[in-house]
Short mmCIF file of C-alpha atoms and ligand atoms in Angstrom, two decimals:
data_model
loop_
_atom_site.label_atom_id
_atom_site.label_comp_id
_atom_site.label_asym_id
_atom_site.label_seq_id
_atom_site.Cartn_x
_atom_site.Cartn_y
_atom_site.Cartn_z
CA UNK A 225 0.00 0.00 0.00
CA UNK A 226 1.31 3.48 -0.83
CA UNK A 227 1.19 6.25 1.74
CA UNK A 228 -1.34 8.11 -0.47
CA UNK A 229 -3.70 5.08 -0.36
CA UNK A 230 -3.21 4.77 3.40
CA UNK A 231 -4.01 8.47 3.90
CA UNK A 232 -7.11 8.33 1.67
CA UNK A 233 -8.41 5.28 3.58
CA UNK A 234 -7.81 7.07 6.87
CA UNK A 235 -9.61 10.22 5.63
CA UNK A 236 -12.55 8.12 4.35
CA UNK A 237 -12.85 6.51 7.81
CA UNK A 238 -12.17 9.49 10.10
CA UNK A 239 -12.81 12.57 7.96
CA UNK A 240 -10.33 15.26 6.84
CA UNK A 241 -7.11 15.51 8.88
CA UNK A 242 -5.15 18.50 10.14
CA UNK A 243 -2.02 19.58 8.29
CA UNK A 244 -0.13 18.49 11.45
CA UNK A 245 -1.48 14.93 11.24
CA UNK A 246 -0.70 14.88 7.52
CA UNK A 247 2.90 16.05 8.15
CA UNK A 248 3.39 13.52 10.95
CA UNK A 249 2.21 10.66 8.72
CA UNK A 250 4.32 11.80 5.76
CA UNK A 251 7.52 12.24 7.75
CA UNK A 252 7.35 9.51 10.38
CA UNK A 253 4.87 6.78 9.34
CA UNK A 254 6.61 3.63 10.68
CA UNK A 255 6.99 1.90 7.29
CA UNK A 256 6.13 4.52 4.64
CA UNK A 257 7.34 7.80 6.18
CA UNK A 258 9.94 10.04 4.59
CA UNK A 259 12.50 9.98 7.42
CA UNK A 260 11.78 6.42 8.49
CA UNK A 261 12.66 4.99 5.08
CA UNK A 262 15.64 6.96 3.73
CA UNK A 263 18.73 9.10 4.06
CA UNK A 264 17.44 12.33 2.48
CA UNK A 265 20.63 14.42 2.52
CA UNK A 266 23.21 15.52 -0.03
CA UNK A 267 23.40 15.79 -3.80
CA UNK A 268 21.71 12.40 -4.34
CA UNK A 269 19.00 13.19 -1.79
CA UNK A 270 16.36 15.89 -1.59
CA UNK A 271 18.05 18.65 0.37
CA UNK A 272 21.34 19.73 1.94
CA UNK A 273 21.80 21.14 5.43
CA UNK A 274 24.47 23.44 6.86
CA UNK A 275 26.61 20.69 8.45
CA UNK A 276 26.56 18.78 5.15
CA UNK A 277 27.73 21.92 3.32
CA UNK A 278 30.85 22.44 5.41
CA UNK A 279 32.64 21.15 8.50
CA UNK A 280 33.05 24.80 9.58
CA UNK A 281 29.40 24.96 10.71
CA UNK A 282 29.67 22.18 13.30
CA UNK A 283 33.15 23.22 14.39
CA UNK A 284 32.02 26.74 15.28
CA UNK A 285 28.89 25.42 17.05
CA UNK A 286 31.17 23.09 19.03
CA UNK A 287 33.48 25.91 20.08
CA UNK A 288 30.55 28.10 21.15
CA UNK A 289 29.13 25.29 23.31
CA UNK A 290 32.56 24.42 24.77
CA UNK A 291 33.09 28.07 25.72
CA UNK A 292 29.74 28.00 27.61
CA UNK A 293 30.95 24.89 29.41
CA UNK A 294 34.23 26.56 30.43
CA UNK A 295 32.47 29.79 31.44
CA UNK A 296 30.14 27.79 33.70
CA UNK A 297 32.99 26.09 35.58
CA UNK A 298 33.48 22.91 33.49
CA UNK A 299 30.64 20.87 35.07
CA UNK A 300 31.08 17.09 34.97
CA UNK A 301 29.25 15.05 33.94
CA UNK A 302 27.06 16.92 31.46
CA UNK A 303 24.80 15.90 28.58
CA UNK A 304 25.87 16.83 25.05
CA UNK A 305 22.64 16.43 23.11
CA UNK A 306 21.53 16.90 19.53
CA UNK A 307 17.91 16.93 18.38
CA UNK A 308 17.38 15.40 14.91
CA UNK A 309 21.05 14.69 14.11
CA UNK A 310 20.55 13.60 10.47
CA UNK A 311 23.74 11.81 9.41
CA UNK A 312 25.58 12.70 12.64
CA UNK A 313 27.88 15.08 10.75
CA UNK A 314 27.26 18.09 13.00
CA UNK A 315 27.96 16.11 16.19
CA UNK A 316 31.12 14.61 14.64
CA UNK A 317 32.35 18.13 13.78
CA UNK A 318 31.48 19.38 17.28
CA UNK A 319 33.51 16.53 18.79
CA UNK A 320 36.51 17.03 16.49
CA UNK A 321 36.60 20.78 17.15
CA UNK A 322 36.47 20.29 20.93
CA UNK A 323 39.13 17.54 21.14
CA UNK A 324 41.67 19.91 22.61
CA UNK A 325 39.29 21.41 25.20
CA UNK A 326 40.73 19.81 28.31
CA UNK A 327 38.19 17.60 30.14
CA UNK A 328 35.30 18.30 27.74
CA UNK A 329 35.06 14.86 26.12
CA UNK A 330 35.57 13.03 29.43
CA UNK A 331 32.69 14.93 30.99
CA UNK A 332 30.34 14.70 27.97
CA UNK A 333 27.57 12.09 27.79
CA UNK A 334 26.47 12.14 24.15
CA UNK A 335 22.72 11.79 23.66
CA UNK A 336 20.81 11.90 20.38
CA UNK A 337 17.06 12.36 19.91
CA UNK A 338 16.22 10.70 16.60
CA UNK A 339 13.02 9.14 15.30
CA UNK A 340 14.37 7.49 12.15
CA UNK A 341 15.84 3.96 12.37
CA UNK A 342 17.65 4.47 9.05
CA UNK A 343 19.33 7.65 10.26
CA UNK A 344 20.17 6.10 13.66
CA UNK A 345 22.27 3.48 11.86
CA UNK A 346 24.11 6.16 9.89
CA UNK A 347 24.67 8.19 13.09
CA UNK A 348 26.11 5.10 14.84
CA UNK A 349 28.61 4.68 12.01
CA UNK A 350 29.56 8.41 11.86
CA UNK A 351 30.02 8.56 15.64
CA UNK A 352 31.59 5.13 16.21
CA UNK A 353 34.54 6.70 18.05
CA UNK A 354 32.15 8.39 20.52
CA UNK A 355 29.22 5.96 20.87
CA UNK A 356 26.09 7.97 21.65
CA UNK A 357 22.96 7.01 23.53
CA UNK A 358 19.65 7.45 21.69
CA UNK A 359 16.49 8.56 23.43
CA UNK A 360 12.99 8.90 21.98
CA UNK A 361 12.04 12.03 23.88
CA UNK A 362 13.78 14.92 25.65
CA UNK A 363 11.80 13.92 28.75
CA UNK A 364 14.43 11.17 29.18
CA UNK A 365 17.30 13.71 29.47
CA UNK A 366 19.18 13.30 32.78
CA UNK A 367 18.81 15.95 35.45
CA UNK A 368 22.27 17.44 34.88
CA UNK A 369 23.88 20.30 32.89
CA UNK A 370 22.84 20.23 29.25
CA UNK A 371 24.59 21.50 26.12
CA UNK A 372 22.25 21.05 23.19
CA UNK A 373 22.13 21.81 19.48
CA UNK A 374 19.21 21.51 17.08
CA UNK A 375 19.76 22.35 13.41
CA UNK A 376 16.74 22.04 11.12
CA UNK A 377 14.92 19.94 13.72
CA UNK A 378 12.04 22.24 14.67
CA UNK A 379 11.14 22.82 10.99
CA UNK A 380 10.32 19.12 10.69
CA UNK A 381 7.77 19.20 13.53
CA UNK A 382 4.12 19.11 12.44
CA UNK A 383 2.26 22.43 12.21
CA UNK A 384 -1.45 23.21 12.09
CA UNK A 385 -2.66 25.98 9.78
CA UNK A 386 -5.56 28.38 10.42
CA UNK A 387 -7.32 30.85 8.14
CA UNK A 388 -8.73 34.02 9.64
CA UNK A 389 -12.48 34.44 9.09
CA UNK A 390 -14.03 37.35 11.00
CA UNK A 391 -12.77 37.04 14.59
CA UNK A 392 -12.56 33.26 14.32
CA UNK A 393 -10.36 30.74 12.59
CA UNK A 394 -11.00 27.89 10.15
CA UNK A 395 -8.44 25.10 10.25
CA UNK A 396 -6.91 24.16 6.91
CA UNK A 397 -7.48 20.42 6.48
CA UNK A 398 -6.37 17.67 4.13
CA UNK A 399 -9.25 15.75 2.55
CA UNK A 400 -9.67 13.32 -0.35
CA UNK A 401 -11.76 13.36 -3.53
CA UNK A 402 -11.68 11.04 -6.58
CA UNK A 403 -8.62 9.21 -5.29
CA UNK A 404 -6.56 12.36 -4.74
CA UNK A 405 -5.65 14.48 -1.71
CA UNK A 406 -6.77 18.10 -1.56
CA UNK A 407 -6.86 21.01 0.86
CA UNK A 408 -10.10 22.20 2.39
CA UNK A 409 -11.16 24.11 5.47
CA UNK A 410 -12.94 23.16 8.67
CA UNK A 411 -15.68 25.10 10.49
CA UNK A 412 -15.09 28.57 11.91
CA UNK A 413 -14.38 28.70 15.64
CA UNK A 414 -12.30 30.51 18.25
CA UNK A 415 -8.70 29.40 18.88
CA UNK A 416 -7.39 30.47 22.28
CA UNK A 417 -3.78 29.91 21.19
CA UNK A 418 -4.28 32.42 18.38
CA UNK A 419 -5.94 35.23 20.38
CA UNK A 420 -2.81 37.38 20.16
CA UNK A 421 -2.72 36.95 16.36
CA UNK A 422 -6.05 38.76 15.94
CA UNK A 423 -4.07 42.00 16.33
CA UNK A 424 -1.65 41.48 13.45
CA UNK A 425 -3.79 39.57 10.92
CA UNK A 426 -6.71 40.41 8.64
CA UNK A 427 -9.52 38.51 6.94
CA UNK A 428 -8.20 35.57 4.91
CA UNK A 429 -4.68 35.52 6.45
CA UNK A 430 -3.14 32.16 7.26
CA UNK A 431 -1.17 31.54 10.46
CA UNK A 432 0.59 28.44 11.73
CA UNK A 433 0.91 26.78 15.13
CA UNK A 434 3.53 24.21 16.09
CA UNK A 435 2.17 22.68 19.29
CA UNK A 436 4.79 19.90 19.33
CA UNK A 437 7.68 22.35 19.77
CA UNK A 438 6.54 23.73 23.13
CA UNK A 439 6.84 20.64 25.38
CA UNK A 440 10.26 19.89 23.85
CA UNK A 441 11.52 23.39 24.49
CA UNK A 442 10.05 23.42 27.98
CA UNK A 443 12.14 20.38 28.97
CA UNK A 444 15.32 21.80 27.39
CA UNK A 445 14.87 25.25 28.98
CA UNK A 446 13.95 23.63 32.31
CA UNK A 447 17.14 21.53 32.40
CA UNK A 448 19.29 24.57 31.54
CA UNK A 449 17.55 26.79 34.10
CA UNK A 450 17.96 24.19 36.89
CA UNK A 451 21.32 22.60 36.09
CA UNK A 452 23.16 24.99 33.73
CA UNK A 453 24.33 24.57 30.16
CA UNK A 454 23.17 26.15 26.91
CA UNK A 455 21.25 25.39 23.73
CA UNK A 456 21.69 26.59 20.16
CA UNK A 457 18.58 26.36 18.00
CA UNK A 458 19.23 26.98 14.31
CA UNK A 459 16.42 26.96 11.79
CA UNK A 460 14.79 28.81 8.99
CA UNK A 461 11.98 31.06 10.06
CA UNK A 462 11.40 34.23 11.98
CA UNK A 463 9.81 35.69 15.10
CA UNK A 464 6.36 34.65 13.92
CA UNK A 465 5.05 33.64 10.55
CA UNK A 466 2.28 35.02 8.41
CA UNK A 467 1.15 32.96 5.44
CA UNK A 468 1.54 29.40 4.26
CA UNK A 469 5.12 28.20 4.81
CA UNK A 470 4.47 24.47 4.35
CA UNK A 471 7.08 23.38 1.85
CA UNK A 472 7.85 20.11 0.08
CA UNK A 473 11.29 19.43 -1.39
CA UNK A 474 12.08 16.54 -3.71
CA UNK A 475 15.40 16.24 -5.58
CA UNK A 476 16.32 19.77 -4.43
CA UNK A 477 13.17 21.18 -6.16
CA UNK A 478 10.03 22.64 -4.61
CA UNK A 479 7.09 20.24 -4.97
CA UNK A 480 3.35 20.26 -4.25
CA UNK A 481 3.07 19.22 -0.56
CA UNK A 482 0.16 16.86 -1.35
CA UNK A 483 1.65 15.31 -4.51
CA UNK A 484 4.05 12.72 -3.14
CA UNK A 485 3.38 11.92 0.52
CA UNK A 486 6.32 10.11 2.11
CA UNK A 487 8.54 10.73 -0.92
CA UNK A 488 9.25 14.45 -0.39
CA UNK A 489 10.59 16.30 2.62
CA UNK A 490 7.98 18.47 4.32
CA UNK A 491 8.94 21.43 6.50
CA UNK A 492 7.51 24.71 7.73
CA UNK A 493 9.16 27.92 8.90
CA UNK A 494 9.88 27.95 12.62
CA UNK A 495 8.19 30.62 14.73
CA UNK A 496 10.76 31.59 17.35
CA UNK A 497 8.45 33.79 19.44
CA UNK A 498 6.51 30.87 21.01
CA UNK A 499 9.87 29.16 21.71
CA UNK A 500 11.12 32.32 23.43
CA UNK A 501 7.94 32.59 25.51
CA UNK A 502 8.23 28.94 26.59
CA UNK A 503 11.91 29.51 27.48
CA UNK A 504 11.12 32.49 29.71
CA UNK A 505 8.25 30.61 31.37
CA UNK A 506 10.85 28.08 32.60
CA UNK A 507 13.04 30.77 34.17
CA UNK A 508 15.63 30.31 31.42
CA UNK A 509 17.03 33.17 29.31
CA UNK A 510 17.25 33.37 25.54
CA UNK A 511 19.37 35.46 23.22
CA UNK A 512 18.21 37.75 20.46
CA UNK A 513 17.21 36.00 17.28
CA UNK A 514 20.34 36.32 15.14
CA UNK A 515 20.82 35.65 11.42
CA UNK A 516 23.00 32.57 10.82
CA UNK A 517 25.46 34.60 8.72
CA UNK A 518 26.02 37.11 11.53
CA UNK A 519 26.39 34.31 14.11
CA UNK A 520 28.99 32.45 12.04
CA UNK A 521 30.94 35.63 11.20
CA UNK A 522 31.10 36.55 14.89
CA UNK A 523 32.47 33.10 15.66
CA UNK A 524 35.23 33.57 13.09
CA UNK A 525 34.09 31.54 10.08
CA UNK A 526 36.21 33.67 7.73
CA UNK A 527 39.39 33.10 9.74
CA UNK A 528 38.57 29.39 9.90
CA UNK A 529 38.07 29.29 6.12
CA UNK A 530 41.41 31.04 5.60
CA UNK A 531 43.14 28.50 7.84
CA UNK A 532 41.55 25.58 5.96
CA UNK A 533 42.38 27.21 2.60
CA UNK A 534 46.13 26.92 3.17
CA UNK A 535 46.11 23.16 2.54
CA UNK A 536 43.74 23.11 -0.45
CA UNK A 537 44.05 22.66 -4.21
CA UNK A 538 42.40 25.24 -6.46
CA UNK A 539 39.23 23.20 -7.01
CA UNK A 540 38.93 22.43 -3.29
CA UNK A 541 39.44 26.10 -2.56
CA UNK A 542 36.56 27.03 -4.88
CA UNK A 543 34.32 24.58 -3.03
CA UNK A 544 35.35 26.09 0.31
CA UNK A 545 34.63 29.64 -0.91
CA UNK A 546 31.22 28.50 -2.21
CA UNK A 547 30.44 26.80 1.13
CA UNK A 548 31.41 29.90 3.12
CA UNK A 549 29.16 32.01 0.89
CA UNK A 550 26.29 29.55 1.10
CA UNK A 551 26.34 29.47 4.90
CA UNK A 552 26.76 33.20 5.47
CA UNK A 553 25.59 35.30 2.52
CA UNK A 554 22.25 37.10 3.01
CA UNK A 555 21.07 35.89 -0.43
CA UNK A 556 21.76 32.26 0.53
CA UNK A 557 21.31 30.77 4.04
CA UNK A 558 22.80 33.73 5.92
CA UNK A 559 19.58 35.63 6.54
CA UNK A 560 16.80 33.08 6.14
CA UNK A 561 18.30 30.87 8.85
CA UNK A 562 18.27 32.22 12.38
CA UNK A 563 19.94 31.23 15.64
CA UNK A 564 18.52 31.53 19.14
CA UNK A 565 20.54 30.57 22.21
CA UNK A 566 19.24 29.45 25.61
CA UNK A 567 21.33 30.03 28.74
CA UNK A 568 20.84 30.16 32.52
CA UNK A 569 20.02 33.46 34.25
CA UNK A 570 23.42 33.61 35.99
CA UNK A 571 25.60 32.87 32.93
CA UNK A 572 26.84 34.64 29.80
CA UNK A 573 25.04 33.92 26.52
CA UNK A 574 26.67 31.48 24.07
CA UNK A 575 29.46 33.18 22.07
CA UNK A 576 28.18 34.58 18.77
CA UNK A 577 24.87 35.68 20.31
CA UNK A 578 23.64 38.64 22.36
CA UNK A 579 21.24 38.67 25.31
N1 SAH B 690 20.26 18.24 12.00
C1 SAH B 690 20.53 17.50 10.79
C2 SAH B 690 19.28 16.91 10.14
C3 SAH B 690 18.11 17.80 9.91
S1 SAH B 690 16.73 16.95 9.17
C4 SAH B 690 21.30 18.36 9.82
O1 SAH B 690 21.38 19.55 10.05
O2 SAH B 690 21.82 17.84 8.84
C5 SAH B 690 15.67 16.59 10.52
C6 SAH B 690 16.16 15.54 11.47
O3 SAH B 690 15.22 15.42 12.54
C7 SAH B 690 16.29 14.13 10.89
O4 SAH B 690 17.35 13.49 11.53
C8 SAH B 690 14.93 13.51 11.26
O5 SAH B 690 14.92 12.12 11.22
C9 SAH B 690 14.75 14.06 12.65
N2 SAH B 690 13.37 14.14 13.13
C10 SAH B 690 12.31 14.69 12.50
N3 SAH B 690 11.21 14.66 13.29
C11 SAH B 690 11.60 14.10 14.46
C12 SAH B 690 10.93 13.81 15.68
N4 SAH B 690 9.63 14.09 15.85
N5 SAH B 690 11.64 13.25 16.68
C13 SAH B 690 12.96 12.96 16.53
N6 SAH B 690 13.64 13.22 15.40
C14 SAH B 690 12.98 13.78 14.38
#
């Protein structure tokens, strides 16, 4: 059975489903989901992420986190956690860059939160010199200092979409007709979680809600507030979204989100404002939302590129220059991707970010 057939059967039985339920099925269905069945990264896959573009990304993240650890008195043991680690490349770069930070590796307990069995196997191979522990949920994180990174994790969490109609909201739903999936809308009703969006939206506007992000962030911020540490959340998005940001990518091309369920990556822009509110509610601090390009420049990506360039052939050098541009330039990932740091009330923010 294809995922499309499975979804149509489910809709015929239970009625139209939310965009969040549709995303969850497409990405993580146990046998037909996008992440559960493949390695989606790189030129042969559907999309490329910052750590897959260049080792410099993970190295600089590693140095920022290690500096937090030193600033906070080198606590031992601590959890070094990544949410949604993909191929494990970012964590491998973090570990290589921090090799010479005295005591850091001995104190670190490496923990990965990953839903995909295929990607877990690849992560085990990438990180075989530093065997990690996998957990299914951040709720399992030990009560101890936490250094955490999440790159392009929150954009994969399911979102619901709502259309403004008068002072109420109609949920955008996925239904089925004549053997095909299509978008429709549910009945008008109030949405408490969207009360504050009545001020900045008008008739017909679409807004998105990512309920799944809040409990995850609450645990992370809670651990950092109580035990120390820091988190770096990197994703594409902004303070809060307006409009439909649901996006499907297949073979590096934009696709219709309903056309190939389970065969295309589905993401949505991350709204950082609800993450910031949840962070503050836990007594944890967060930094300003900072463009990825600015963050990486502050951490010295250009000096790092110059150091790497010394050992390179001309063609390798061109690749390095292209990677530097892709990660930092405002027309590429530099502006669209943002970074927010979490840190305890008594500590300095992670290097590269401002309170
Ligand atoms: N951080 C990596 C991969 C980003 S893709 C990189 O930058 O290259 C998203 C990652 O999150 C994948 O590893 C995917 O399997 C994982 N993922 C998506 N939804 C998840 C969920 N609900 N729980 C745990 N992992 C999830």
